[in-house]
Tab-separated table of C-alpha atoms and ligand atoms in Angstrom:
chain	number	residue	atom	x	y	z
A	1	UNK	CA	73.743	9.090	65.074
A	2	UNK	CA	72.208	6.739	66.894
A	3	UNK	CA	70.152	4.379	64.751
A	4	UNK	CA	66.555	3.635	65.007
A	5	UNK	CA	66.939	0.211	65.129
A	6	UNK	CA	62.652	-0.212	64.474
A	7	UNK	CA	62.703	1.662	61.735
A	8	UNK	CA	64.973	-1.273	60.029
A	9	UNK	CA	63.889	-3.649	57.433
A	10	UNK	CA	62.533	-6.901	59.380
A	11	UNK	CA	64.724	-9.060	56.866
A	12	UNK	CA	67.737	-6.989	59.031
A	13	UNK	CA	66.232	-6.961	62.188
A	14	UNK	CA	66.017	-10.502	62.451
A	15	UNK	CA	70.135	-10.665	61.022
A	16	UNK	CA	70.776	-8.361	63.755
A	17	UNK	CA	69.005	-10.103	66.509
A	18	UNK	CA	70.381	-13.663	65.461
A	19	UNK	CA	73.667	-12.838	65.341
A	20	UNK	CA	73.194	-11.472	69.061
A	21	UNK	CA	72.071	-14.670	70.284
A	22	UNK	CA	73.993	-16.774	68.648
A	23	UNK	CA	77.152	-14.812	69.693
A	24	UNK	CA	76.271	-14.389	73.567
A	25	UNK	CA	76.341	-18.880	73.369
A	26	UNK	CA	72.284	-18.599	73.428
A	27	UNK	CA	71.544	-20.994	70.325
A	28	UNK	CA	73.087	-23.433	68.703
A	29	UNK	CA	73.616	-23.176	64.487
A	30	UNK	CA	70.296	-25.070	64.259
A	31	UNK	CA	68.185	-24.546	67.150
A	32	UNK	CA	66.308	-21.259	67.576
A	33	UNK	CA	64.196	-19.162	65.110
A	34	UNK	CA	62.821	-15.571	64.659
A	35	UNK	CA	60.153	-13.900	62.802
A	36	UNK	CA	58.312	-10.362	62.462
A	37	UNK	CA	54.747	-9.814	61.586
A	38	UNK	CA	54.832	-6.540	59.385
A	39	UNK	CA	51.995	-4.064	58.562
A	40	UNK	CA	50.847	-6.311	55.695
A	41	UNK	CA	50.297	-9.102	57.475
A	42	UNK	CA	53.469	-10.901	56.391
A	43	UNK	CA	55.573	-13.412	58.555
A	44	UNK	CA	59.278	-13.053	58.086
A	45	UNK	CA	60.903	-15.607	59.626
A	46	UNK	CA	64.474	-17.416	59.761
A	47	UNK	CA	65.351	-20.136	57.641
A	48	UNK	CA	65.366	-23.771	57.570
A	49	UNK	CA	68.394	-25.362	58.094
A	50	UNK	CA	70.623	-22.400	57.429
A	51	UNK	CA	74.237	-21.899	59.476
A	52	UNK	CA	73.290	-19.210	62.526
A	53	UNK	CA	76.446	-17.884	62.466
A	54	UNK	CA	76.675	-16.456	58.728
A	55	UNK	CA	73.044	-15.471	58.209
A	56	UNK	CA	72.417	-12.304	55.990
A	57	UNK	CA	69.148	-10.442	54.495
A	58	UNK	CA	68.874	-12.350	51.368
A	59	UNK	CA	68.611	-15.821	53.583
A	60	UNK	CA	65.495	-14.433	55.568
A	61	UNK	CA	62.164	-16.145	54.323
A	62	UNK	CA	58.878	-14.270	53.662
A	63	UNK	CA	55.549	-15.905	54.284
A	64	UNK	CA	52.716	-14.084	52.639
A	65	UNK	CA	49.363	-13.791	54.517
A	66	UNK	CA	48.187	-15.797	51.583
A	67	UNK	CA	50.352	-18.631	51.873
A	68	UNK	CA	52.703	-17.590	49.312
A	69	UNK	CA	56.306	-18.205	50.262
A	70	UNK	CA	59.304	-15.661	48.869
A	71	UNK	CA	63.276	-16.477	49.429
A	72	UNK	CA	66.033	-18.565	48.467
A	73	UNK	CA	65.430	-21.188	51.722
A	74	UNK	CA	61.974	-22.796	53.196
A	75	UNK	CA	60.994	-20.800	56.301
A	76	UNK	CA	62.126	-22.717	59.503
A	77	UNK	CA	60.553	-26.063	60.312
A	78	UNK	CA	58.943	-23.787	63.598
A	79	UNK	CA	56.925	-21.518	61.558
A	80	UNK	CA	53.227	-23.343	62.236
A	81	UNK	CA	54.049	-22.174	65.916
A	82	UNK	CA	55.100	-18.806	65.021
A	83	UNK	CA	51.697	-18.162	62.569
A	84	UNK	CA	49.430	-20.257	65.348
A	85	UNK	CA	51.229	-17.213	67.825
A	86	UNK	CA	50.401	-14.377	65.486
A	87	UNK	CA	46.654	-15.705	65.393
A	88	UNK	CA	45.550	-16.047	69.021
A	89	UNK	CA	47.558	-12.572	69.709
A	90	UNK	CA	47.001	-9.616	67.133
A	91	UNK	CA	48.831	-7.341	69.425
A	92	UNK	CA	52.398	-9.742	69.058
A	93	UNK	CA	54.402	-8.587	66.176
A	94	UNK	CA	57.377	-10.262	66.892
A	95	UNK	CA	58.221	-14.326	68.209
A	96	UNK	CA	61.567	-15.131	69.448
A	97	UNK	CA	62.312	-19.211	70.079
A	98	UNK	CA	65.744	-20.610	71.373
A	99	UNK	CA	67.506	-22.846	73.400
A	100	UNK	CA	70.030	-20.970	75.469
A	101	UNK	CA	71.407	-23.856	77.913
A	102	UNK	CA	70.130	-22.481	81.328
A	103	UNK	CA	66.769	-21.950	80.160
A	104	UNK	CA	66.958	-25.794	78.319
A	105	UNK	CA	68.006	-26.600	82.130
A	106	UNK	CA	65.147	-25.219	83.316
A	107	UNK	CA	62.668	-26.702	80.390
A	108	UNK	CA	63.771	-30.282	80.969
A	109	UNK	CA	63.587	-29.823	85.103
A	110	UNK	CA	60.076	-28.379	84.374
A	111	UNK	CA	60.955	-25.243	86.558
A	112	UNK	CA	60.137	-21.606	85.901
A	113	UNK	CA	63.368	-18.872	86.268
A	114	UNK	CA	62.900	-16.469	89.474
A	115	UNK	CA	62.412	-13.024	88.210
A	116	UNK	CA	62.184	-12.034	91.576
A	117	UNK	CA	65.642	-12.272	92.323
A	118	UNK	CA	66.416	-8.813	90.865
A	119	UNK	CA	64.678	-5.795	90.301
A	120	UNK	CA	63.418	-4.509	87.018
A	121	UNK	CA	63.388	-8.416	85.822
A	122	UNK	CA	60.057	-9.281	86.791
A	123	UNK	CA	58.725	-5.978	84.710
A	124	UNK	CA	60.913	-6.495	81.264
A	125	UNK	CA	59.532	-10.721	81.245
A	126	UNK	CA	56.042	-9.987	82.582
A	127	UNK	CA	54.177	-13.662	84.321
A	128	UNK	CA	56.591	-16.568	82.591
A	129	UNK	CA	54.089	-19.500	81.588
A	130	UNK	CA	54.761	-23.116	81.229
A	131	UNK	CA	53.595	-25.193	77.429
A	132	UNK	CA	53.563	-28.727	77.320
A	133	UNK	CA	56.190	-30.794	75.319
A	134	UNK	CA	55.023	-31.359	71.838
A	135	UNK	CA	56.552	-32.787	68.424
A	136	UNK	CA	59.074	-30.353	66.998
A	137	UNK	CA	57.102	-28.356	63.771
A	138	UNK	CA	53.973	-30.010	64.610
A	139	UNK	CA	50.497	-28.389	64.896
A	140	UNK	CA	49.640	-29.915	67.610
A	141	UNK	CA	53.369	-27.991	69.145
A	142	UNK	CA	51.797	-24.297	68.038
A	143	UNK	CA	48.279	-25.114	69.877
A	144	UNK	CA	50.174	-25.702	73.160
A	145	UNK	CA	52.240	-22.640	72.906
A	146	UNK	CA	49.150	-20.860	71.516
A	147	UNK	CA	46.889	-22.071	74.435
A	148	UNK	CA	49.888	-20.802	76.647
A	149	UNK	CA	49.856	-17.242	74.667
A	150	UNK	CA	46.082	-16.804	74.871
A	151	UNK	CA	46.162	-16.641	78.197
A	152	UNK	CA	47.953	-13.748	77.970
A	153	UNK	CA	51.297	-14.871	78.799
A	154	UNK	CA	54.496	-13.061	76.327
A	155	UNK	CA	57.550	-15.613	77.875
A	156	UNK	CA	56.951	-19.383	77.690
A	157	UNK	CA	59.134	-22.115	78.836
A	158	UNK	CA	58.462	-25.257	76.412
A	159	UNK	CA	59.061	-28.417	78.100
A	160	UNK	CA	62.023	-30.386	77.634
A	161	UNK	CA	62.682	-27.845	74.551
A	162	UNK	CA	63.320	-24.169	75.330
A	163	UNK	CA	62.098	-20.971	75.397
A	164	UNK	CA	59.397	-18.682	72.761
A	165	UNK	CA	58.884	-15.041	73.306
A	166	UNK	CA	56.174	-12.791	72.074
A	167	UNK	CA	56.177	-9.064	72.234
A	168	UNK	CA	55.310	-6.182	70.108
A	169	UNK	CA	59.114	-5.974	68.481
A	170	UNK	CA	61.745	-8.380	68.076
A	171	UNK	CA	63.999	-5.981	70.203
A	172	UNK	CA	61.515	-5.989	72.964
A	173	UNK	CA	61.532	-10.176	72.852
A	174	UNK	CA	65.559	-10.300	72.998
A	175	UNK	CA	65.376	-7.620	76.169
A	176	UNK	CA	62.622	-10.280	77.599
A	177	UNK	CA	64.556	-13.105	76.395
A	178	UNK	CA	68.046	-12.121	77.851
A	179	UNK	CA	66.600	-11.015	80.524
A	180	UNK	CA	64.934	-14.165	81.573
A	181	UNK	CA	68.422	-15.964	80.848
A	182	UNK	CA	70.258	-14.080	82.682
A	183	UNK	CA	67.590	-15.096	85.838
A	184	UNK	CA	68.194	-18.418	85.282
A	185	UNK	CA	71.558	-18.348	84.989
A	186	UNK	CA	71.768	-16.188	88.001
A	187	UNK	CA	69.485	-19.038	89.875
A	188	UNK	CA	71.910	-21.759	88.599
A	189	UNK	CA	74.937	-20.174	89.764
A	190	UNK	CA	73.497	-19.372	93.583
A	191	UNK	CA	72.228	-22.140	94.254
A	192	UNK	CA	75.628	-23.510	94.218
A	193	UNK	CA	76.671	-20.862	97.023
A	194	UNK	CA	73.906	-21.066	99.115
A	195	UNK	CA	70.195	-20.272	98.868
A	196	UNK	CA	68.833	-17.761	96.282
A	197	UNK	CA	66.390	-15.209	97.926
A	198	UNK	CA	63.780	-13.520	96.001
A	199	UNK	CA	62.506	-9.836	96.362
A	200	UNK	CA	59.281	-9.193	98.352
A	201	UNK	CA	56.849	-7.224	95.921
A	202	UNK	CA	57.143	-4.556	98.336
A	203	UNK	CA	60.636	-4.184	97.482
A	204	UNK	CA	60.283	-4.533	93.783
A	205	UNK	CA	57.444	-1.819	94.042
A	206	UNK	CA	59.907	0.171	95.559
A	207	UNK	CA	62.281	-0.060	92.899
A	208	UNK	CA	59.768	0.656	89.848
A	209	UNK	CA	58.957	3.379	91.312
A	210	UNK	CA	62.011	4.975	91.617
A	211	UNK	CA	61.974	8.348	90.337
A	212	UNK	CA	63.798	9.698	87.889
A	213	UNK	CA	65.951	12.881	89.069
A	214	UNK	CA	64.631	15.836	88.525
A	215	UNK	CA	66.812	18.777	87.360
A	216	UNK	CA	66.912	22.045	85.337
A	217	UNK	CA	68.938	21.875	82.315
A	218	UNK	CA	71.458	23.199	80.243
A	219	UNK	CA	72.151	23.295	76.518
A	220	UNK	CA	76.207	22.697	76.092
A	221	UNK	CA	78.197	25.806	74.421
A	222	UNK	CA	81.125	23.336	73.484
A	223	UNK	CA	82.569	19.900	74.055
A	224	UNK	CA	86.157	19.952	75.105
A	225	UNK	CA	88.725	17.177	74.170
A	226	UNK	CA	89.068	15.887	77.231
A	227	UNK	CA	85.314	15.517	77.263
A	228	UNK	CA	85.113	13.920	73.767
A	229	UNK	CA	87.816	11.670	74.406
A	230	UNK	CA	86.007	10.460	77.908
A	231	UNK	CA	83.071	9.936	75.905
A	232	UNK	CA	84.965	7.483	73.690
A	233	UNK	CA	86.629	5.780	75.818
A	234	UNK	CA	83.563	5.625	78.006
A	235	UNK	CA	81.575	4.032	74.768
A	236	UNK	CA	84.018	1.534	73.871
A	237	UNK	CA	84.114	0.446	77.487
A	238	UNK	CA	80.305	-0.221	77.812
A	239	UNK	CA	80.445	-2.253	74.453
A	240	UNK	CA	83.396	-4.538	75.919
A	241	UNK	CA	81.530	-5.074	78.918
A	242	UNK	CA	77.994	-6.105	77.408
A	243	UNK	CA	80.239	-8.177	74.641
A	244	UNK	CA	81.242	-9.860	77.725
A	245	UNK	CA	77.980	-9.930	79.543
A	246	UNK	CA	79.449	-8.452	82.551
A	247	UNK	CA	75.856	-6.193	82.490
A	248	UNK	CA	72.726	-7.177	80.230
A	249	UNK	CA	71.132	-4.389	77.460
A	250	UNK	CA	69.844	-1.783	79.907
A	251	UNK	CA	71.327	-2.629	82.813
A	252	UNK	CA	74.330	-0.912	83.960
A	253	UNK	CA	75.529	2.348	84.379
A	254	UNK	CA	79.222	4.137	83.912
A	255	UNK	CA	79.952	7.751	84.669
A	256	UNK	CA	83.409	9.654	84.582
A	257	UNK	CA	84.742	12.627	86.228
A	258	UNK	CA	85.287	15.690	83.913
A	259	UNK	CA	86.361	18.124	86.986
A	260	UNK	CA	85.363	19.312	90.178
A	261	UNK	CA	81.406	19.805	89.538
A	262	UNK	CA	81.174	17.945	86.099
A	263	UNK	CA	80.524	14.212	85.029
A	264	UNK	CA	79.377	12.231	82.131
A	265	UNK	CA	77.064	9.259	82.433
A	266	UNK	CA	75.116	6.903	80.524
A	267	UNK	CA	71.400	7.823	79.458
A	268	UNK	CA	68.464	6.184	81.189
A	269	UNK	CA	67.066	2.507	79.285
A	270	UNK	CA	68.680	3.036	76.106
A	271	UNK	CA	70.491	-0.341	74.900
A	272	UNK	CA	74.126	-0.652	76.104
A	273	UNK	CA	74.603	-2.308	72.632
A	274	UNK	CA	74.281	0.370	70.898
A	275	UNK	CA	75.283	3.123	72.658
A	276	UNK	CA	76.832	6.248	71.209
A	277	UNK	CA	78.890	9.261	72.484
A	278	UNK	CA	75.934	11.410	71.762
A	279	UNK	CA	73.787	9.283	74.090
A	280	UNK	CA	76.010	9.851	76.970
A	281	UNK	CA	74.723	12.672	79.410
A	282	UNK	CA	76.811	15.631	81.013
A	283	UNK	CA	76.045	16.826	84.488
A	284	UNK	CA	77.263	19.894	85.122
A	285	UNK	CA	76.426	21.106	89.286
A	286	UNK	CA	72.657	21.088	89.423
A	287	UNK	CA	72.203	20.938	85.814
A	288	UNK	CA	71.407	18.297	83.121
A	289	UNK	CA	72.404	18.173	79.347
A	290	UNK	CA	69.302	19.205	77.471
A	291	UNK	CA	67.279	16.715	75.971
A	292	UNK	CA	68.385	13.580	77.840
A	293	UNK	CA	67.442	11.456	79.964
A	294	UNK	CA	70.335	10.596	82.853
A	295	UNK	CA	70.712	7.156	84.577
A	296	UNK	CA	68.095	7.035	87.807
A	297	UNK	CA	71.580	7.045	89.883
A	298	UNK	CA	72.515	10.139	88.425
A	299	UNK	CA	72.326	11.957	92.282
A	300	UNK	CA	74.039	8.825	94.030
A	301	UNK	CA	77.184	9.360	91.137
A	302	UNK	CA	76.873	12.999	92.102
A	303	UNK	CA	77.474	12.509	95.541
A	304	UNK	CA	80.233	9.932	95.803
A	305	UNK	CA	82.302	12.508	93.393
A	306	UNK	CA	81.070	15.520	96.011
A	307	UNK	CA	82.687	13.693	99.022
A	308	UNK	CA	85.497	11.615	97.339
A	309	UNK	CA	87.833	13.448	94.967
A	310	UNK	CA	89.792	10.670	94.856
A	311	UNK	CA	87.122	8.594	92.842
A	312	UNK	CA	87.218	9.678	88.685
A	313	UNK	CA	84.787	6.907	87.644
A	314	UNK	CA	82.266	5.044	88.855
A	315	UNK	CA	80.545	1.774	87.231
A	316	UNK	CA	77.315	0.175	88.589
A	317	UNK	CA	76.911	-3.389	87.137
A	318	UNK	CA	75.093	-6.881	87.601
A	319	UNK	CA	77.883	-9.045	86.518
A	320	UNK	CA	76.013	-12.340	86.518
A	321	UNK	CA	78.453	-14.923	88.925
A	322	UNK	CA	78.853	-11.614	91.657
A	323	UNK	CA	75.218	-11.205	91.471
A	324	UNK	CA	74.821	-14.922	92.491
A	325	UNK	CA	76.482	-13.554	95.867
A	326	UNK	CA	74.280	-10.783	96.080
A	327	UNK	CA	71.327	-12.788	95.796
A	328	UNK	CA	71.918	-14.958	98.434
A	329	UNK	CA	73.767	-14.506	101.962
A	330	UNK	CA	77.419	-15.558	101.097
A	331	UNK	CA	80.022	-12.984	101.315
A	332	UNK	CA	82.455	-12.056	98.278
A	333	UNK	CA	85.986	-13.405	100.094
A	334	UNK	CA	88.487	-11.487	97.879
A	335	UNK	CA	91.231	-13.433	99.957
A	336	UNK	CA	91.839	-15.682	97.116
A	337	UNK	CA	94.521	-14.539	94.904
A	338	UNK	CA	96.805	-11.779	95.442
A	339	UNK	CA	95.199	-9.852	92.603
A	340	UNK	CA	91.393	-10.081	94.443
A	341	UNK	CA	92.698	-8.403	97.078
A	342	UNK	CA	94.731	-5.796	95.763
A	343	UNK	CA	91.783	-4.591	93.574
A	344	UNK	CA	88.455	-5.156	95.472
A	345	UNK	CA	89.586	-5.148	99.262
A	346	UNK	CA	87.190	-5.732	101.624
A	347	UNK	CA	83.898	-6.011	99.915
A	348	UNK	CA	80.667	-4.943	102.492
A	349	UNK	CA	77.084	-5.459	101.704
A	350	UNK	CA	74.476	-2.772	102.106
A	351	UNK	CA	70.418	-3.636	101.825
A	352	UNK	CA	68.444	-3.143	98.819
A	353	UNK	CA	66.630	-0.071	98.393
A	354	UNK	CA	70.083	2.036	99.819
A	355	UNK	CA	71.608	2.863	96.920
A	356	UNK	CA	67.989	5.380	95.806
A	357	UNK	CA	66.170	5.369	99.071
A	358	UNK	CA	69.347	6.953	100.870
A	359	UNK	CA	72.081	7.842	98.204
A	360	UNK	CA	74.094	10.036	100.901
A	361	UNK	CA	74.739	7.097	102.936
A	362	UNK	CA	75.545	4.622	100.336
A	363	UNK	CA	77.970	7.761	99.384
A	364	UNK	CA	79.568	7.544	102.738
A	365	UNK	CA	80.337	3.743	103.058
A	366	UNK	CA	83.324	4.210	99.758
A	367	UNK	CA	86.479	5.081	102.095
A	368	UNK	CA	90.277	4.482	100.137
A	369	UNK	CA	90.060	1.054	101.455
A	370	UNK	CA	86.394	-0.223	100.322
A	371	UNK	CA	86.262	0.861	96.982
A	372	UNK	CA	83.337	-1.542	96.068
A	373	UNK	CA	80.208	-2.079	97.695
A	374	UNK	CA	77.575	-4.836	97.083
A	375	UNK	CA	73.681	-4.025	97.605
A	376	UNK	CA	71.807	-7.493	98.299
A	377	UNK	CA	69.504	-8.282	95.510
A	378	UNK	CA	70.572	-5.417	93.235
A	379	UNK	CA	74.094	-4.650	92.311
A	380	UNK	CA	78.101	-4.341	92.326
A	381	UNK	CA	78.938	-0.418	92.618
A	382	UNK	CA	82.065	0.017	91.657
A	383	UNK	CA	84.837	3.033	91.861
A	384	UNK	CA	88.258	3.904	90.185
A	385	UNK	CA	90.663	6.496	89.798
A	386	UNK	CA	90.482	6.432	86.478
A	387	UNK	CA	87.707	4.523	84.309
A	388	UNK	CA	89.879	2.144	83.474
A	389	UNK	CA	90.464	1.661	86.838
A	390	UNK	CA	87.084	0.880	87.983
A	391	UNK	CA	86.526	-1.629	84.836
A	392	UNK	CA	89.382	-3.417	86.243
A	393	UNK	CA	88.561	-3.977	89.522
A	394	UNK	CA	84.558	-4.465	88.141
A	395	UNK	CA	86.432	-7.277	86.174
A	396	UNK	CA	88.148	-8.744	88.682
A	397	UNK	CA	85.355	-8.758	90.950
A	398	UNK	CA	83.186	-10.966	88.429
A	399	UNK	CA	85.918	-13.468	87.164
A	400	UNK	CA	86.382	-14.030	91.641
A	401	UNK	CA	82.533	-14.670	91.716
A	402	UNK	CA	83.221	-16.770	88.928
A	403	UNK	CA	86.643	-18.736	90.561
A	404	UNK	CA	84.534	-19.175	94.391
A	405	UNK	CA	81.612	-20.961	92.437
A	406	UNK	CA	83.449	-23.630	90.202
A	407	UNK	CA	86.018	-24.128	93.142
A	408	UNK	CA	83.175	-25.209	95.038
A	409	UNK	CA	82.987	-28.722	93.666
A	410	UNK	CA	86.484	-29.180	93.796
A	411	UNK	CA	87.464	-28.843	97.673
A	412	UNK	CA	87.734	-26.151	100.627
A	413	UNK	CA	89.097	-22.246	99.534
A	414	UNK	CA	91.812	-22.096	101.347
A	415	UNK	CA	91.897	-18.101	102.317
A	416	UNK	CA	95.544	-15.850	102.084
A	417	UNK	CA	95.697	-15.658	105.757
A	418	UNK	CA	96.211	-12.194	108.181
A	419	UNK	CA	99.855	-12.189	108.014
A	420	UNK	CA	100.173	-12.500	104.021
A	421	UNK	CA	97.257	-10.196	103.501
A	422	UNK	CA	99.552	-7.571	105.945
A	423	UNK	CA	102.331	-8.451	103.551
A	424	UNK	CA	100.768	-7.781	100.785
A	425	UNK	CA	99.103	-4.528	101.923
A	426	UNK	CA	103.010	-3.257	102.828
A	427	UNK	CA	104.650	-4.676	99.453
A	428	UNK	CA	101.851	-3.132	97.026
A	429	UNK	CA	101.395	0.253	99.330
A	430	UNK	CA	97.700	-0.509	99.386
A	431	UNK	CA	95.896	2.407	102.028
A	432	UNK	CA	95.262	0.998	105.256
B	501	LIG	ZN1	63.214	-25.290	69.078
């Protein structure tokens, strides 16, 4: 069963979150804090001073709307911030502060991240505000976020300190606050490529609206082996891949073929953290598993299995240094290494919007020698024979993003020319 992770004790929720952050390199052991306002009106908050990396329940401090303090630590030197938060907004129940280095790099440049860069990012951070640099733990600190806040602003950049988010749950904060890293780190990394371009908000209209598919369903008899064991495989996949950030919490969707007119992918939103075989979603022909929710690119998955049966899985991702390509004009040159090659091929870009505005043709441009495509602004879609297959070549593709930008300080690329790329097509048997 999937848990409810709302329904958990704020004490654990803010364990849970922490140890998130502070695993994914987004705080240090003493920078960053957390707290929940619950129905009572007490703060629970992190503690003061207390190693990031081994927190448990019994360290999380309770601040009672009277003042009254219950725990084994004092609450974190931030907490006038977090109560001066909870004032100005009654509808926050939940403040999330940290220093994650790109959005530090963007506090002490006195910059705001792009959401635009990406669809869906502008919608999960909302308007990102801007709160003058004041004394750590001060008051006069919690009125310039608060001033900030009142506004109406949920994601603040602090100058020359970090970041503080305010949303209705501390889940909802981390999606806001991962989000927003993964913008700026996505900034960072293209403007060492080229020039970053940002969405119209035509185009990001376009996306929010994107419908979800619309089909009759179908309540499963049985679950074969095969089916369970695709299931698992496809679960501890998606886990790897968000433990290595190639995709953020609900970004990113896998799918695997089960035969000629079946396939199992991931549910709509749900966070990739978390996710359990029961979440995942058979399509059977026309049909949907009852009671769930499918990815929005259920029909383009569909269709690249209807016209390739050579293609068993397919993985659409936003690994963050490939996405720095996407976002600006430079191509992804998989003439690098031997191994680039062999595994992406030639990599083509299609526009934004093509992937849901005209799935058929995006299904059309995979041939056995382009097994990845890159949409501008949006996304790596990426195929396999097996599922294993495409998470290979999906990791390949990133840690190339990754290679291009830091060689780009160091000197010219010098490309595996025609000849050696003909070699290497004969010696490996690669289609051609
Ligand atoms: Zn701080």
């Amino acid at each position: 069963m999937r848990m409810n992770i709302e329904m958990l004790h704020p004490a654990d929720q803010i364990v849970m979150i922490m140890e998130r952050i502070y695993k994914y390199g987004m705080t240090t052991t003493s920078g960053g804090n957390l707290s929940i306002r619950d129905d009572n009106g007490d703060i629970w908050i992190s503690p003061a001073g207390i190693d990031k990396g081994t927190l448990t329940r019994k360290d999380i401090v309770c601040v009672k709307a009277d003042g009254t303090i219950e725990g084994i630590h004092r609450p974190s030197s931030e907490f006038p911030f977090h109560k001066h938060l909870f004032e100005v907004r009654p509808d926050i129940m939940a403040v999330l502060h940290a220093h994650s280095p790109a959005l530090v790099a963007f506090s002490i440049v006195r910059k705001i991240p792009n959401t635009h860069l990406i669809p869906n990012a502008n919608l999960v951070c909302g308007e990102v505000g801007m709160a003058e640099y004041g004394l750590p733990g001060s008051d006069e600190l919690g009125d310039k976020i608060a001033k900030v806040f009142a506004k109406g602003f949920n994601t603040v950049i602090l100058e020359n300190h970090g970041v503080c988010v305010g949303s209705q749950s501390l889940f909802k904060a981390f999606m806001a606050f991962e989000t927003l890293d993964f913008c700026a780190r996505l900034e960072i990394d293209a403007h060492k490529i080229g020039t970053p371009q940002g969405l119209s908000q035509e185009k990001i209209d376009l996306s929010d609206k994107k419908q979800h598919v619309h089909m009759q369903e179908f309540a499963p008899e049985s679950f074969s082996s095969l089916e369970r064991a695709a299931r698992r495989e496809m679960c501890e996949l998606i886990h790897r891949a968000y433990d290595q950030q190639l995709f953020t919490s609900t970004q990113g969707t896998f799918s695997q073929r089960l035969n000629d007119k079946s396939f199992i992918i991931t549910p709509y939103s749900l966070d990739r953290k978390y996710l359990d075989v029961e979440d995942l979603v058979r399509i059977e022909g026309d049909l949907k598993e009852a009671g769930k929710t499918p990815s929005r690119s259920a029909l383009l998955h569909k269709l690249i299995y209807e016209k390739h049966p050579e293609i068993n899985s397919i993985i659409i991702a936003h690994p963050p240094h490939v996405m720095a390509f996407a976002v600006t004009q430079e191509p992804l040159d998989s003439k690098t290494i031997p191994e680039s090659y062999i595994l992406m091929r030639n990599i083509p870009r299609i526009p934004f919007g093509a992937s849901f505005m005209q799935p058929g043709m995006t299904a059309d441009v995979f041939t056995k020698t382009t097994p990845i495509i890159m949409l501008t602004n949006d996304c790596l879609i990426v195929t396999g024979s097996s599922l294993l297959n495409a998470f290979d070549r999906l990791e390949v593709a990133e840690y190339t993003a990754m290679a291009i930008i830091a060689s780009k300080d160091l000197g010219e690329i010098v490309k595996i020319d025609d000849a050696k790329i003909e070699e290497l097509e004969i010696a490996f048997k690669l289609d051609r």
